[in-house]
Amino acid sequence: MTTLLLALPALAEENAKPPQYRVGDSLAGVELTTLDGKPAKVSAYAGKTVALVFLASFSRTAREVAQEVEKRLKPKLPENAVVAYVHVESPVAAATFRKEQALTGDSLLDPRADLLTKLGHKSVPAVVVLDSKSVVRLSEVSF
């Protein structure tokens, strides 16, 4: 657990706080960052169902989940649904992980696990499904 807390400093700081976002809450105002450092608002996905898949390269389970998402989930998604990977690590680690896992689609950064902890999660992988209005409809650790 020490390694996880060092890698995800927000988790150590946020342990006692209740989730800021729950099922039924909107994430439209939330902003993450792309791998190249540009801001990326969750509201940019408006009109689509979005699965935010939180991952980190240090998690063997997250690597397995990434492969399952790519091979089994993505081909079955309806046209208006997308998967966005949210990397809970540095941009360099995320870019390397993305390349090694051959991830397709968007990759976003939450390097201090701020959003992850605001959703009440303390580990990866985690998935958050948003409806077409960016409202949380499912929030689960692993899957």
mmCIF file of C-alpha atoms in Angstrom, residues 40-127:
data_model
loop_
_atom_site.group_PDB
_atom_site.id
_atom_site.type_symbol
_atom_site.label_atom_id
_atom_site.label_comp_id
_atom_site.label_asym_id
_atom_site.label_seq_id
_atom_site.Cartn_x
_atom_site.Cartn_y
_atom_site.Cartn_z
ATOM 1 C CA ALA A 40 -9.625 18.457 -21.918
ATOM 2 C CA LYS A 41 -13.081 19.102 -20.523
ATOM 3 C CA VAL A 42 -15.390 16.189 -19.857
ATOM 4 C CA SER A 43 -18.153 18.272 -21.442
ATOM 5 C CA ALA A 44 -16.422 17.768 -24.814
ATOM 6 C CA TYR A 45 -18.023 14.306 -24.794
ATOM 7 C CA ALA A 46 -21.560 15.735 -24.556
ATOM 8 C CA GLY A 47 -23.992 13.747 -26.662
ATOM 9 C CA LYS A 48 -22.055 10.505 -26.146
ATOM 10 C CA THR A 49 -22.022 7.828 -23.500
ATOM 11 C CA VAL A 50 -18.492 7.746 -22.089
ATOM 12 C CA ALA A 51 -16.652 5.109 -20.106
ATOM 13 C CA LEU A 52 -13.815 6.757 -18.205
ATOM 14 C CA VAL A 53 -11.420 3.899 -17.482
ATOM 15 C CA PHE A 54 -8.907 4.853 -14.785
ATOM 16 C CA LEU A 55 -5.594 3.013 -15.194
ATOM 17 C CA ALA A 56 -1.957 3.089 -14.130
ATOM 18 C CA SER A 57 0.970 1.206 -15.624
ATOM 19 C CA PHE A 58 2.138 -0.025 -12.202
ATOM 20 C CA SER A 59 -1.092 -2.026 -11.796
ATOM 21 C CA ARG A 60 -1.028 -5.489 -13.356
ATOM 22 C CA THR A 61 -4.808 -5.636 -13.046
ATOM 23 C CA ALA A 62 -5.121 -2.317 -14.886
ATOM 24 C CA ARG A 63 -3.012 -3.693 -17.739
ATOM 25 C CA GLU A 64 -5.311 -6.711 -17.960
ATOM 26 C CA VAL A 65 -8.407 -4.502 -17.887
ATOM 27 C CA ALA A 66 -7.010 -2.297 -20.664
ATOM 28 C CA GLN A 67 -6.651 -5.347 -22.888
ATOM 29 C CA GLU A 68 -10.169 -6.546 -22.077
ATOM 30 C CA VAL A 69 -11.576 -3.112 -22.882
ATOM 31 C CA GLU A 70 -9.756 -3.011 -26.217
ATOM 32 C CA LYS A 71 -10.555 -6.585 -27.262
ATOM 33 C CA ARG A 72 -14.018 -7.210 -25.823
ATOM 34 C CA LEU A 73 -15.768 -4.012 -24.784
ATOM 35 C CA LYS A 74 -14.923 -1.459 -27.468
ATOM 36 C CA PRO A 75 -16.093 -3.595 -30.417
ATOM 37 C CA LYS A 76 -19.514 -3.991 -28.749
ATOM 38 C CA LEU A 77 -20.117 -0.329 -27.960
ATOM 39 C CA PRO A 78 -22.884 1.536 -29.785
ATOM 40 C CA GLU A 79 -21.902 4.315 -32.188
ATOM 41 C CA ASN A 80 -22.514 7.083 -29.669
ATOM 42 C CA ALA A 81 -20.316 5.525 -26.968
ATOM 43 C CA VAL A 82 -16.611 6.063 -26.384
ATOM 44 C CA VAL A 83 -13.915 4.899 -24.015
ATOM 45 C CA ALA A 84 -11.507 7.461 -22.602
ATOM 46 C CA TYR A 85 -8.561 6.132 -20.625
ATOM 47 C CA VAL A 86 -7.671 8.264 -17.611
ATOM 48 C CA HIS A 87 -4.071 7.638 -16.595
ATOM 49 C CA VAL A 88 -3.294 8.112 -12.917
ATOM 50 C CA GLU A 89 0.415 8.690 -13.433
ATOM 51 C CA SER A 90 2.934 10.945 -15.164
ATOM 52 C CA PRO A 91 2.566 11.864 -18.849
ATOM 53 C CA VAL A 92 5.680 9.850 -19.732
ATOM 54 C CA ALA A 93 4.450 6.725 -17.936
ATOM 55 C CA ALA A 94 0.987 7.158 -19.489
ATOM 56 C CA ALA A 95 2.368 7.560 -23.013
ATOM 57 C CA THR A 96 4.562 4.486 -22.591
ATOM 58 C CA PHE A 97 1.653 2.465 -21.184
ATOM 59 C CA ARG A 98 -0.614 3.591 -24.042
ATOM 60 C CA LYS A 99 1.948 2.520 -26.642
ATOM 61 C CA GLU A 100 2.781 -0.813 -24.963
ATOM 62 C CA GLN A 101 -0.909 -1.711 -24.570
ATOM 63 C CA ALA A 102 -1.835 -0.414 -28.056
ATOM 64 C CA LEU A 103 -4.679 1.618 -26.597
ATOM 65 C CA THR A 104 -6.956 3.366 -29.053
ATOM 66 C CA GLY A 105 -9.098 6.407 -28.394
ATOM 67 C CA ASP A 106 -8.485 9.229 -25.981
ATOM 68 C CA SER A 107 -5.972 9.134 -23.163
ATOM 69 C CA LEU A 108 -6.296 11.737 -20.445
ATOM 70 C CA LEU A 109 -4.265 12.461 -17.330
ATOM 71 C CA ASP A 110 -5.233 12.591 -13.659
ATOM 72 C CA PRO A 111 -1.660 12.323 -12.345
ATOM 73 C CA ARG A 112 -2.447 13.073 -8.685
ATOM 74 C CA ALA A 113 -5.631 10.969 -8.768
ATOM 75 C CA ASP A 114 -7.664 14.076 -7.945
ATOM 76 C CA LEU A 115 -10.734 13.082 -9.958
ATOM 77 C CA LEU A 116 -10.374 9.439 -8.959
ATOM 78 C CA THR A 117 -10.486 10.331 -5.270
ATOM 79 C CA LYS A 118 -13.297 12.861 -5.749
ATOM 80 C CA LEU A 119 -15.271 9.931 -7.142
ATOM 81 C CA GLY A 120 -14.555 8.034 -3.920
ATOM 82 C CA HIS A 121 -12.081 5.537 -5.396
ATOM 83 C CA LYS A 122 -8.736 4.691 -3.855
ATOM 84 C CA SER A 123 -7.348 2.281 -6.423
ATOM 85 C CA VAL A 124 -7.185 1.455 -10.101
ATOM 86 C CA PRO A 125 -8.578 0.136 -12.292
ATOM 87 C CA ALA A 126 -11.879 1.929 -11.921
ATOM 88 C CA VAL A 127 -14.606 2.764 -14.409
#
